Amino acid sequence: MLGLLFTAFKKKRSLEETVLKIQQGDISLRNDTIESFKPFIAKTVSSVCKRYIYESDDEFSIGLIAFNEAIDKYSPEKGRSLLAFAETLVKRRVIDYIRSQSKQKEVLLDLSLNDDNEQSHIYIDNENSINEYEKQKESERRKEEILLYISHLEDFGLSFEDLVENSPKHADARKGAIMIAKLLMEDDELKEILFAKKRLPVKQLEGIVEVSRKTIERNRKYIIAVAIIINGDFLYLNDYIKGAIDE
């Protein structure tokens, strides 16, 4: 068992070292790394598209570009593995691509309209189909994002139910907790403590926020949950944070 854990640690460290060399300008290593992770890219893109993805598909190319972007932007200080970061980024870029394609289809359908009522009716049916398809895909993407988020919560011994149950009841209290989470993510030292030790640095936070230790402790689970969202670049869950601030 210890041997397996040691092997997994070596692989993670080796991958991080590889990324560092690539970021320093090793083009050959970049190409080799992207080539070796093509199955991972295809699997991630397929999970968004809900169908098998071939390397000839446009969606795969988008995933490839996103994985390359993840290599450039990855930083181990964020407390996440390269693959977890790349998975989030690939999914976001493919989602953006699908949305842009849907909009283009609506424009093309609109250009086919004339004064003929029958053709207008066909356009409306097609537009409704596209809208329904987009709603269905968005619902699926939300579910996938929530599942990914739950897995991050579990690293801290938290559950999605904890987030619901420990959400501050009043809007001002929620805004205050969110602002604490943002300050936490803006401080590299405190962020390192949170993700490395899997605990909220209450004592250190007490020195930089204008609320009592008791308030921080009371909202501990909620602050951690929001910090994970901010750090993970979750597309839909970030909308929840914005909505809470705008209340």
PDB file of C-alpha atoms in Angstrom:
ATOM      1  CA  MET A   1       0.000   0.000   0.000  1.00  0.00           C
ATOM      2  CA  LEU A   2       2.792   2.400   0.963  1.00  0.00           C
ATOM      3  CA  GLY A   3       4.558   1.492  -2.271  1.00  0.00           C
ATOM      4  CA  LEU A   4       1.517   2.522  -4.315  1.00  0.00           C
ATOM      5  CA  LEU A   5       1.230   5.826  -2.450  1.00  0.00           C
ATOM      6  CA  PHE A   6       4.937   6.513  -2.999  1.00  0.00           C
ATOM      7  CA  THR A   7       4.589   5.748  -6.719  1.00  0.00           C
ATOM      8  CA  ALA A   8       1.580   8.073  -7.003  1.00  0.00           C
ATOM      9  CA  PHE A   9       3.514  10.830  -5.209  1.00  0.00           C
ATOM     10  CA  LYS A  10       6.500  10.385  -7.543  1.00  0.00           C
ATOM     11  CA  LYS A  11       4.254  10.592 -10.615  1.00  0.00           C
ATOM     12  CA  LYS A  12       2.599  13.772  -9.331  1.00  0.00           C
ATOM     13  CA  ARG A  13       5.952  15.341  -8.527  1.00  0.00           C
ATOM     14  CA  SER A  14       7.395  14.232 -11.861  1.00  0.00           C
ATOM     15  CA  LEU A  15       4.474  15.802 -13.734  1.00  0.00           C
ATOM     16  CA  GLU A  16       4.859  19.067 -11.855  1.00  0.00           C
ATOM     17  CA  GLU A  17       8.592  19.097 -12.678  1.00  0.00           C
ATOM     18  CA  THR A  18       7.759  18.424 -16.320  1.00  0.00           C
ATOM     19  CA  VAL A  19       5.348  21.373 -16.432  1.00  0.00           C
ATOM     20  CA  LEU A  20       7.961  23.638 -14.861  1.00  0.00           C
ATOM     21  CA  LYS A  21      10.478  22.689 -17.579  1.00  0.00           C
ATOM     22  CA  ILE A  22       7.848  23.310 -20.274  1.00  0.00           C
ATOM     23  CA  GLN A  23       7.039  26.736 -18.822  1.00  0.00           C
ATOM     24  CA  GLN A  24      10.754  27.502 -18.984  1.00  0.00           C
ATOM     25  CA  GLY A  25      10.695  26.918 -22.744  1.00  0.00           C
ATOM     26  CA  ASP A  26      11.153  23.194 -23.468  1.00  0.00           C
ATOM     27  CA  ILE A  27       9.036  22.949 -26.642  1.00  0.00           C
ATOM     28  CA  SER A  28       9.913  19.318 -27.369  1.00  0.00           C
ATOM     29  CA  LEU A  29       8.818  18.270 -23.877  1.00  0.00           C
ATOM     30  CA  ARG A  30       5.591  20.241 -24.315  1.00  0.00           C
ATOM     31  CA  ASN A  31       4.735  18.366 -27.509  1.00  0.00           C
ATOM     32  CA  ASP A  32       5.559  14.995 -25.931  1.00  0.00           C
ATOM     33  CA  THR A  33       3.438  15.771 -22.854  1.00  0.00           C
ATOM     34  CA  ILE A  34       0.429  16.896 -24.893  1.00  0.00           C
ATOM     35  CA  GLU A  35       0.732  13.796 -27.069  1.00  0.00           C
ATOM     36  CA  SER A  36       0.797  11.471 -24.043  1.00  0.00           C
ATOM     37  CA  PHE A  37      -2.287  13.135 -22.523  1.00  0.00           C
ATOM     38  CA  LYS A  38      -4.440  13.001 -25.666  1.00  0.00           C
ATOM     39  CA  PRO A  39      -6.541  10.130 -24.205  1.00  0.00           C
ATOM     40  CA  PHE A  40      -7.196  12.268 -21.103  1.00  0.00           C
ATOM     41  CA  ILE A  41      -8.189  15.218 -23.298  1.00  0.00           C
ATOM     42  CA  ALA A  42     -10.512  13.064 -25.429  1.00  0.00           C
ATOM     43  CA  LYS A  43     -12.151  11.572 -22.338  1.00  0.00           C
ATOM     44  CA  THR A  44     -12.689  15.008 -20.770  1.00  0.00           C
ATOM     45  CA  VAL A  45     -14.148  16.485 -23.972  1.00  0.00           C
ATOM     46  CA  SER A  46     -16.367  13.407 -24.439  1.00  0.00           C
ATOM     47  CA  SER A  47     -17.797  13.877 -20.941  1.00  0.00           C
ATOM     48  CA  VAL A  48     -18.995  17.352 -21.970  1.00  0.00           C
ATOM     49  CA  CYS A  49     -20.273  16.391 -25.423  1.00  0.00           C
ATOM     50  CA  LYS A  50     -21.872  13.128 -24.213  1.00  0.00           C
ATOM     51  CA  ARG A  51     -20.486  11.237 -27.208  1.00  0.00           C
ATOM     52  CA  TYR A  52     -17.229   9.635 -28.290  1.00  0.00           C
ATOM     53  CA  ILE A  53     -14.794  12.265 -29.523  1.00  0.00           C
ATOM     54  CA  TYR A  54     -12.298  11.598 -32.311  1.00  0.00           C
ATOM     55  CA  GLU A  55      -9.101  13.559 -32.841  1.00  0.00           C
ATOM     56  CA  SER A  56     -10.567  14.864 -36.099  1.00  0.00           C
ATOM     57  CA  ASP A  57     -13.470  16.539 -34.247  1.00  0.00           C
ATOM     58  CA  ASP A  58     -13.405  20.301 -33.715  1.00  0.00           C
ATOM     59  CA  GLU A  59     -14.224  19.772 -30.034  1.00  0.00           C
ATOM     60  CA  PHE A  60     -11.033  17.726 -29.603  1.00  0.00           C
ATOM     61  CA  SER A  61      -8.976  20.566 -31.095  1.00  0.00           C
ATOM     62  CA  ILE A  62     -10.568  22.965 -28.601  1.00  0.00           C
ATOM     63  CA  GLY A  63      -9.666  20.563 -25.793  1.00  0.00           C
ATOM     64  CA  LEU A  64      -6.090  20.301 -27.070  1.00  0.00           C
ATOM     65  CA  ILE A  65      -5.693  24.076 -27.084  1.00  0.00           C
ATOM     66  CA  ALA A  66      -7.204  24.285 -23.595  1.00  0.00           C
ATOM     67  CA  PHE A  67      -4.817  21.625 -22.241  1.00  0.00           C
ATOM     68  CA  ASN A  68      -1.884  23.570 -23.678  1.00  0.00           C
ATOM     69  CA  GLU A  69      -3.291  26.690 -22.001  1.00  0.00           C
ATOM     70  CA  ALA A  70      -3.549  24.789 -18.712  1.00  0.00           C
ATOM     71  CA  ILE A  71       0.149  23.919 -18.904  1.00  0.00           C
ATOM     72  CA  ASP A  72       1.017  27.608 -19.306  1.00  0.00           C
ATOM     73  CA  LYS A  73      -1.253  28.794 -16.501  1.00  0.00           C
ATOM     74  CA  TYR A  74      -0.734  25.966 -14.001  1.00  0.00           C
ATOM     75  CA  SER A  75       0.756  26.827 -10.630  1.00  0.00           C
ATOM     76  CA  PRO A  76       1.217  24.203  -7.863  1.00  0.00           C
ATOM     77  CA  GLU A  77       0.716  26.965  -5.273  1.00  0.00           C
ATOM     78  CA  LYS A  78      -3.013  26.881  -6.029  1.00  0.00           C
ATOM     79  CA  GLY A  79      -3.228  23.553  -4.249  1.00  0.00           C
ATOM     80  CA  ARG A  80      -4.588  21.605  -7.212  1.00  0.00           C
ATOM     81  CA  SER A  81      -3.008  19.016  -9.478  1.00  0.00           C
ATOM     82  CA  LEU A  82      -2.331  19.816 -13.129  1.00  0.00           C
ATOM     83  CA  LEU A  83      -4.923  17.274 -14.275  1.00  0.00           C
ATOM     84  CA  ALA A  84      -7.654  18.709 -12.025  1.00  0.00           C
ATOM     85  CA  PHE A  85      -6.879  22.220 -13.282  1.00  0.00           C
ATOM     86  CA  ALA A  86      -6.680  21.047 -16.911  1.00  0.00           C
ATOM     87  CA  GLU A  87      -9.981  19.174 -16.623  1.00  0.00           C
ATOM     88  CA  THR A  88     -11.783  22.322 -15.437  1.00  0.00           C
ATOM     89  CA  LEU A  89     -10.227  24.484 -18.156  1.00  0.00           C
ATOM     90  CA  VAL A  90     -10.867  21.994 -20.980  1.00  0.00           C
ATOM     91  CA  LYS A  91     -14.523  21.660 -19.980  1.00  0.00           C
ATOM     92  CA  ARG A  92     -14.974  25.434 -19.817  1.00  0.00           C
ATOM     93  CA  ARG A  93     -13.425  26.011 -23.247  1.00  0.00           C
ATOM     94  CA  VAL A  94     -15.499  23.249 -24.862  1.00  0.00           C
ATOM     95  CA  ILE A  95     -18.676  24.625 -23.243  1.00  0.00           C
ATOM     96  CA  ASP A  96     -17.847  28.094 -24.619  1.00  0.00           C
ATOM     97  CA  TYR A  97     -17.283  26.573 -28.074  1.00  0.00           C
ATOM     98  CA  ILE A  98     -20.613  24.712 -28.015  1.00  0.00           C
ATOM     99  CA  ARG A  99     -22.411  27.886 -27.022  1.00  0.00           C
ATOM    100  CA  SER A 100     -20.785  29.872 -29.817  1.00  0.00           C
ATOM    101  CA  GLN A 101     -21.755  27.194 -32.346  1.00  0.00           C
ATOM    102  CA  SER A 102     -25.363  27.240 -31.148  1.00  0.00           C
ATOM    103  CA  LYS A 103     -25.515  31.010 -31.623  1.00  0.00           C
ATOM    104  CA  GLN A 104     -24.102  30.689 -35.148  1.00  0.00           C
ATOM    105  CA  LYS A 105     -26.785  28.123 -36.017  1.00  0.00           C
ATOM    106  CA  GLU A 106     -29.496  30.532 -34.875  1.00  0.00           C
ATOM    107  CA  VAL A 107     -28.043  33.270 -37.094  1.00  0.00           C
ATOM    108  CA  LEU A 108     -27.884  30.950 -40.121  1.00  0.00           C
ATOM    109  CA  LEU A 109     -31.490  29.905 -39.588  1.00  0.00           C
ATOM    110  CA  ASP A 110     -32.535  33.536 -39.304  1.00  0.00           C
ATOM    111  CA  LEU A 111     -30.935  34.337 -42.683  1.00  0.00           C
ATOM    112  CA  SER A 112     -33.152  31.723 -44.362  1.00  0.00           C
ATOM    113  CA  LEU A 113     -36.363  33.542 -43.421  1.00  0.00           C
ATOM    114  CA  ASN A 114     -38.641  35.168 -45.953  1.00  0.00           C
ATOM    115  CA  ASP A 115     -42.299  36.207 -46.084  1.00  0.00           C
ATOM    116  CA  ASP A 116     -43.439  32.611 -46.403  1.00  0.00           C
ATOM    117  CA  ASN A 117     -45.305  31.608 -43.227  1.00  0.00           C
ATOM    118  CA  GLU A 118     -44.402  27.940 -43.626  1.00  0.00           C
ATOM    119  CA  GLN A 119     -40.671  28.673 -43.667  1.00  0.00           C
ATOM    120  CA  SER A 120     -41.067  30.955 -40.659  1.00  0.00           C
ATOM    121  CA  HIS A 121     -42.726  28.085 -38.815  1.00  0.00           C
ATOM    122  CA  ILE A 122     -39.779  25.813 -39.649  1.00  0.00           C
ATOM    123  CA  TYR A 123     -37.365  28.386 -38.243  1.00  0.00           C
ATOM    124  CA  ILE A 124     -39.289  28.656 -34.989  1.00  0.00           C
ATOM    125  CA  ASP A 125     -39.323  24.875 -34.590  1.00  0.00           C
ATOM    126  CA  ASN A 126     -35.579  24.710 -35.193  1.00  0.00           C
ATOM    127  CA  GLU A 127     -34.901  27.587 -32.812  1.00  0.00           C
ATOM    128  CA  ASN A 128     -36.986  25.924 -30.111  1.00  0.00           C
ATOM    129  CA  SER A 129     -35.081  22.673 -30.648  1.00  0.00           C
ATOM    130  CA  ILE A 130     -31.773  24.472 -30.261  1.00  0.00           C
ATOM    131  CA  ASN A 131     -32.994  26.212 -27.100  1.00  0.00           C
ATOM    132  CA  GLU A 132     -34.176  22.938 -25.600  1.00  0.00           C
ATOM    133  CA  TYR A 133     -30.915  21.230 -26.519  1.00  0.00           C
ATOM    134  CA  GLU A 134     -28.915  24.048 -24.960  1.00  0.00           C
ATOM    135  CA  LYS A 135     -30.985  23.901 -21.769  1.00  0.00           C
ATOM    136  CA  GLN A 136     -30.415  20.162 -21.528  1.00  0.00           C
ATOM    137  CA  LYS A 137     -26.659  20.484 -22.102  1.00  0.00           C
ATOM    138  CA  GLU A 138     -26.396  23.310 -19.593  1.00  0.00           C
ATOM    139  CA  SER A 139     -28.233  21.223 -17.005  1.00  0.00           C
ATOM    140  CA  GLU A 140     -25.776  18.363 -17.594  1.00  0.00           C
ATOM    141  CA  ARG A 141     -22.798  20.714 -17.303  1.00  0.00           C
ATOM    142  CA  ARG A 142     -24.121  22.086 -14.032  1.00  0.00           C
ATOM    143  CA  LYS A 143     -24.425  18.557 -12.648  1.00  0.00           C
ATOM    144  CA  GLU A 144     -20.862  17.734 -13.725  1.00  0.00           C
ATOM    145  CA  GLU A 145     -19.533  20.902 -12.126  1.00  0.00           C
ATOM    146  CA  ILE A 146     -21.359  20.163  -8.872  1.00  0.00           C
ATOM    147  CA  LEU A 147     -19.944  16.619  -8.800  1.00  0.00           C
ATOM    148  CA  LEU A 148     -16.427  17.999  -9.324  1.00  0.00           C
ATOM    149  CA  TYR A 149     -17.045  20.572  -6.590  1.00  0.00           C
ATOM    150  CA  ILE A 150     -18.296  17.901  -4.184  1.00  0.00           C
ATOM    151  CA  SER A 151     -15.066  15.952  -4.697  1.00  0.00           C
ATOM    152  CA  HIS A 152     -13.079  19.066  -3.664  1.00  0.00           C
ATOM    153  CA  LEU A 153     -15.302  19.563  -0.606  1.00  0.00           C
ATOM    154  CA  GLU A 154     -14.623  15.975   0.445  1.00  0.00           C
ATOM    155  CA  ASP A 155     -10.887  16.770   0.591  1.00  0.00           C
ATOM    156  CA  PHE A 156     -11.775  19.072   3.494  1.00  0.00           C
ATOM    157  CA  GLY A 157     -14.152  16.624   5.136  1.00  0.00           C
ATOM    158  CA  LEU A 158     -17.140  18.658   3.952  1.00  0.00           C
ATOM    159  CA  SER A 159     -20.239  17.796   1.959  1.00  0.00           C
ATOM    160  CA  PHE A 160     -22.607  19.741  -0.265  1.00  0.00           C
ATOM    161  CA  GLU A 161     -25.168  19.422   2.541  1.00  0.00           C
ATOM    162  CA  ASP A 162     -22.729  21.229   4.847  1.00  0.00           C
ATOM    163  CA  LEU A 163     -22.694  24.173   2.439  1.00  0.00           C
ATOM    164  CA  VAL A 164     -26.506  24.329   2.430  1.00  0.00           C
ATOM    165  CA  GLU A 165     -26.893  23.878   6.193  1.00  0.00           C
ATOM    166  CA  ASN A 166     -24.103  26.300   7.150  1.00  0.00           C
ATOM    167  CA  SER A 167     -24.944  29.054   4.689  1.00  0.00           C
ATOM    168  CA  PRO A 168     -25.504  32.277   6.691  1.00  0.00           C
ATOM    169  CA  LYS A 169     -29.212  33.062   6.887  1.00  0.00           C
ATOM    170  CA  HIS A 170     -28.912  36.822   6.318  1.00  0.00           C
ATOM    171  CA  ALA A 171     -27.644  38.429   3.102  1.00  0.00           C
ATOM    172  CA  ASP A 172     -25.183  40.714   4.934  1.00  0.00           C
ATOM    173  CA  ALA A 173     -23.668  37.736   6.763  1.00  0.00           C
ATOM    174  CA  ARG A 174     -23.262  35.853   3.462  1.00  0.00           C
ATOM    175  CA  LYS A 175     -21.587  38.859   1.849  1.00  0.00           C
ATOM    176  CA  GLY A 176     -19.245  39.172   4.818  1.00  0.00           C
ATOM    177  CA  ALA A 177     -18.256  35.487   4.654  1.00  0.00           C
ATOM    178  CA  ILE A 178     -17.677  35.708   0.895  1.00  0.00           C
ATOM    179  CA  MET A 179     -15.443  38.755   1.337  1.00  0.00           C
ATOM    180  CA  ILE A 180     -13.405  36.814   3.944  1.00  0.00           C
ATOM    181  CA  ALA A 181     -13.025  33.955   1.452  1.00  0.00           C
ATOM    182  CA  LYS A 182     -11.841  36.409  -1.218  1.00  0.00           C
ATOM    183  CA  LEU A 183      -9.272  37.951   1.134  1.00  0.00           C
ATOM    184  CA  LEU A 184      -8.129  34.435   1.986  1.00  0.00           C
ATOM    185  CA  MET A 185      -7.586  33.589  -1.698  1.00  0.00           C
ATOM    186  CA  GLU A 186      -5.701  36.851  -2.309  1.00  0.00           C
ATOM    187  CA  ASP A 187      -3.134  36.019   0.401  1.00  0.00           C
ATOM    188  CA  ASP A 188      -0.691  33.373  -0.872  1.00  0.00           C
ATOM    189  CA  GLU A 189       0.457  32.375   2.614  1.00  0.00           C
ATOM    190  CA  LEU A 190      -3.076  31.864   3.958  1.00  0.00           C
ATOM    191  CA  LYS A 191      -4.134  30.070   0.787  1.00  0.00           C
ATOM    192  CA  GLU A 192      -1.189  27.696   1.186  1.00  0.00           C
ATOM    193  CA  ILE A 193      -2.266  26.891   4.753  1.00  0.00           C
ATOM    194  CA  LEU A 194      -5.842  26.240   3.642  1.00  0.00           C
ATOM    195  CA  PHE A 195      -5.017  23.818   0.810  1.00  0.00           C
ATOM    196  CA  ALA A 196      -1.927  22.205   2.306  1.00  0.00           C
ATOM    197  CA  LYS A 197      -3.260  21.633   5.816  1.00  0.00           C
ATOM    198  CA  LYS A 198      -6.942  21.441   4.849  1.00  0.00           C
ATOM    199  CA  ARG A 199      -7.987  23.847   7.605  1.00  0.00           C
ATOM    200  CA  LEU A 200      -9.113  27.456   7.831  1.00  0.00           C
ATOM    201  CA  PRO A 201      -6.333  29.739   9.218  1.00  0.00           C
ATOM    202  CA  VAL A 202      -8.690  31.402  11.696  1.00  0.00           C
ATOM    203  CA  LYS A 203      -6.031  33.079  13.833  1.00  0.00           C
ATOM    204  CA  GLN A 204      -4.312  34.674  10.830  1.00  0.00           C
ATOM    205  CA  LEU A 205      -7.639  35.767   9.303  1.00  0.00           C
ATOM    206  CA  GLU A 206      -8.598  37.418  12.565  1.00  0.00           C
ATOM    207  CA  GLY A 207      -5.724  39.838  12.043  1.00  0.00           C
ATOM    208  CA  ILE A 208      -6.806  41.017   8.570  1.00  0.00           C
ATOM    209  CA  VAL A 209     -10.627  41.132   8.756  1.00  0.00           C
ATOM    210  CA  GLU A 210     -12.940  43.367  10.758  1.00  0.00           C
ATOM    211  CA  VAL A 211     -15.051  40.613  12.308  1.00  0.00           C
ATOM    212  CA  SER A 212     -14.593  38.606  15.478  1.00  0.00           C
ATOM    213  CA  ARG A 213     -12.985  35.200  15.763  1.00  0.00           C
ATOM    214  CA  LYS A 214     -16.380  33.868  16.829  1.00  0.00           C
ATOM    215  CA  THR A 215     -17.944  35.039  13.543  1.00  0.00           C
ATOM    216  CA  ILE A 216     -15.156  33.442  11.493  1.00  0.00           C
ATOM    217  CA  GLU A 217     -15.544  30.163  13.414  1.00  0.00           C
ATOM    218  CA  ARG A 218     -19.316  30.203  12.992  1.00  0.00           C
ATOM    219  CA  ASN A 219     -18.976  30.587   9.217  1.00  0.00           C
ATOM    220  CA  ARG A 220     -15.887  28.355   8.892  1.00  0.00           C
ATOM    221  CA  LYS A 221     -17.453  25.709   6.612  1.00  0.00           C
ATOM    222  CA  TYR A 222     -19.129  28.301   4.397  1.00  0.00           C
ATOM    223  CA  ILE A 223     -15.900  30.330   4.017  1.00  0.00           C
ATOM    224  CA  ILE A 224     -13.950  27.196   3.034  1.00  0.00           C
ATOM    225  CA  ALA A 225     -16.666  26.187   0.548  1.00  0.00           C
ATOM    226  CA  VAL A 226     -16.634  29.621  -1.111  1.00  0.00           C
ATOM    227  CA  ALA A 227     -12.817  29.686  -1.183  1.00  0.00           C
ATOM    228  CA  ILE A 228     -12.820  26.373  -3.077  1.00  0.00           C
ATOM    229  CA  ILE A 229     -15.185  27.859  -5.671  1.00  0.00           C
ATOM    230  CA  ILE A 230     -13.015  30.960  -6.130  1.00  0.00           C
ATOM    231  CA  ASN A 231      -9.821  28.909  -6.417  1.00  0.00           C
ATOM    232  CA  GLY A 232     -11.338  26.343  -8.788  1.00  0.00           C
ATOM    233  CA  ASP A 233     -12.738  28.735 -11.409  1.00  0.00           C
ATOM    234  CA  PHE A 234     -16.132  27.001 -11.322  1.00  0.00           C
ATOM    235  CA  LEU A 235     -18.238  28.536 -14.084  1.00  0.00           C
ATOM    236  CA  TYR A 236     -21.742  28.142 -12.643  1.00  0.00           C
ATOM    237  CA  LEU A 237     -20.954  28.200  -8.928  1.00  0.00           C
ATOM    238  CA  ASN A 238     -19.166  31.521  -9.376  1.00  0.00           C
ATOM    239  CA  ASP A 239     -22.509  32.908 -10.558  1.00  0.00           C
ATOM    240  CA  TYR A 240     -23.913  31.895  -7.162  1.00  0.00           C
ATOM    241  CA  ILE A 241     -21.225  33.977  -5.424  1.00  0.00           C
ATOM    242  CA  LYS A 242     -21.935  36.986  -7.646  1.00  0.00           C
ATOM    243  CA  GLY A 243     -25.652  36.625  -6.959  1.00  0.00           C
ATOM    244  CA  ALA A 244     -25.065  36.500  -3.200  1.00  0.00           C
ATOM    245  CA  ILE A 245     -22.954  39.676  -3.344  1.00  0.00           C
ATOM    246  CA  ASP A 246     -25.582  41.504  -5.433  1.00  0.00           C
ATOM    247  CA  GLU A 247     -28.419  40.671  -3.007  1.00  0.00           C
TER     248      GLU A 247
END
